[in-house]
Steps between C-alpha positions, in 0.01 A plus 500: 500500500792444266626162382828486314504260203871431559443185711273362230765568238762316705261208544442493125871493429538211741197303379539529124826305469359228725184473291683513169741228608221243535453271201167342413491130431322383186561126520129414534386691190390268222634535149320773305344653813589822683388400852492184706178331610575575868256730682593853605637481856428736791822697455413588143145596598640733766733646234202565272286674763786708643605624156141579405463698824831685459493573127126507440375689808769664712717648223202660318385650833851629561510646150181699563628618839819616332304695239320694775824536704362316801727427797382138476656451157838383630367266775255334261767448233743363759243240607431412136870464422560278803212272398621492138843385615353227719278389211795500262694272733205262549466472123844336495449278806185308411459131437214323329436603141810548285542742211731538203788742564415701190143590604390858436412570865852420615658703220290808570572483876855629454420823309201587719714446812767730356234763432386475863862525616552815290176644642625440854830674424323803353265508800792500744675776306188719505444427868849630584405844360839562336446831323836679501753507218462237231218337699281803429515419129478122536211500745248627245572213260503243780161626613359466147648152465364395839152610398510325162632172640250510786209533256645229274536244780127410517504428125814287533350325803181419306711352221705291742189369677359388164832332423482330840155354431608381156814337639325334795256324266748431220291690246581702187766276347561405138199554276306666785734800529324710235155447646623574853658825386179608328279422801723642771604813310148581381344415834752715686432780250127494581578515872748783445235688301259454789759632747570805283126572473478472880777757540346736245157466658610569856808723486580573136214713365671834557826373348308382196348845453842663524621290207242667275390163360212265569555160654392335176797654321744304716285185498463507122870566442595195709233289327637599159859420601400166651301413189801568278709257706230231498448530125855388428570266794193278538583301183835355404538659161616264227314204649147366453211671676386267778247488785429850633755691290227670298310619806807623686641685202172663396447600862831686481384667178172624651689628804730730306223611266268582789786654699578747224131592478492552878802731487329709231174523696678601821476868395199695386488737200647781712795289619368450854518160677200281424383166636408216262378141496790336312704340786185357657384360167842340435480326839146385423578354158818338634291325764258378236787360292660331800173336605478334157846338510473122436619291798562128543394465867156593626638682803733697272209599275293615799789697651576672171130572453478661844814697427345627178174595673688682776707694250190586297333627817807711578486662156125555509501654848791721399296638209200553731722678752641746246182562303227496766654524848761766424324634188839547328640704792848424641354415842212536743642808677734784413743423784540140383428354845152360441403190308184309417460144627434380144850612399649216703317235297711505178814541710437185704393300195841566347666347809271197470566469126874493563480223758262295286730519199815422698324200651392352167819351353485146361704348784300674770174386343625141486607518866161636613312243291697215660440635852124448488424873541234635266524824304263687732719451808816582303353823358379606846853449635640723226236764574596483869863571414381792287311648793803465728729684259230761431469557877877520549547757224218713639655483849838613364341787309305600811821502709665722240201733473453538876867581560563718197178705541465554877257795460147410600221591259293805586160483662225386270217743453164343431156654554658790683662273762866438569666164556555170323217263429467203733258229388320757285467754786693822547607525867547834679871560557491691831278685748541839330381367166210332679389827666527702179311233312223507760465878479484485121235230513284697746512808280410300193201354683381850603518654154121488472421703819586858589796531741439665837721769649625267776632262234718764334805413708851603403611138480233394256648444153165583338501860642831612352437845352178545705654559842555868435128543429408327820729722706359813336149405605 
């Protein structure tokens, strides 16, 4: 079943000029505001859901299918591209709420659309299998570029969806820009860390061992680099220290100090990779610091407190995992395919921490407070979103693992029996194993009595080596 992406490309070329030619009206936007007071109409809601489906679900699935060279890669990406084009057009055809022309969502739509267009062109070129002459040299670079762009698209899509939410609500303008950047960048970083830990836990253990370094080396190096940046960017140098400048800056300091210590402890005295507690402790103390941030609104204080507790739990469970569950080993098994259920706990808590922090900006807290929703319901909604993304990432990893490692695991041997465990029992795999098992059980039961001559049959496994004696008699 082979779908050519050429019709989709032609549709894109036809639709983009039409969509770009539409001009948004902004006559109903009040002075000093970025959006009008009109509600979001049905067309814009359809645009939102279609783009979330195309960019947030279908394209990541297509990316994974492309990594495992599945024949469904092209059809899935064609469907995603067609939906993205329809969504793009609807985004320029809506009524209802009006937006400023210079909004960040609209500006970022052009470059991300060009990236998708380039990805389509590279996909068509690779699909044509042009390998003779100059194409033989070009194809290798096109293939590398296609892979890089395909893996970058989910990150770009995540960024554009955040921009879309910000634009739809008219948030993150003027004095709120700095706080929005801090919350959305840091929150996305926690989620990205959780995704990376998911990958390392499920499919990356063998790769990690091939690097010759422990996971804490990479974690600590990133923590140190991030701390250096925060140390010199959280306060506007040359101005007075205000509000949370001291906390943010000192948090950056402890990050790079702890990160350097973690890098040093990532090898033992013989130079071999070694696990350590530093990254988990940095996450824990960061959560404690965040939970103590002073807030003006009660709902903001409760949300930040829950964020801090969740982050502290992530750090604590990470330390427990390394020190007591794994006992400083790289993983549960040598083949890297097994994991302990407790190992998922710190991973998920990082997802939840990211969503809690992204959902705790000043404008969001004011909006939730005015809606009548209490902090408990709001936090549960954020946890629900965390579970959905956690599930989706695990599904994608499972699709990759199943298709890239088609070999079934060998039969499990337990208590002398063959076959996988089912509900704690070890089923017999076939009739031959059942018969042999029965013979072995009978012989074991008769070990205490003297065997008779009529029992010394040639087919009895317990008489191997004795049959010659029986024949001689």
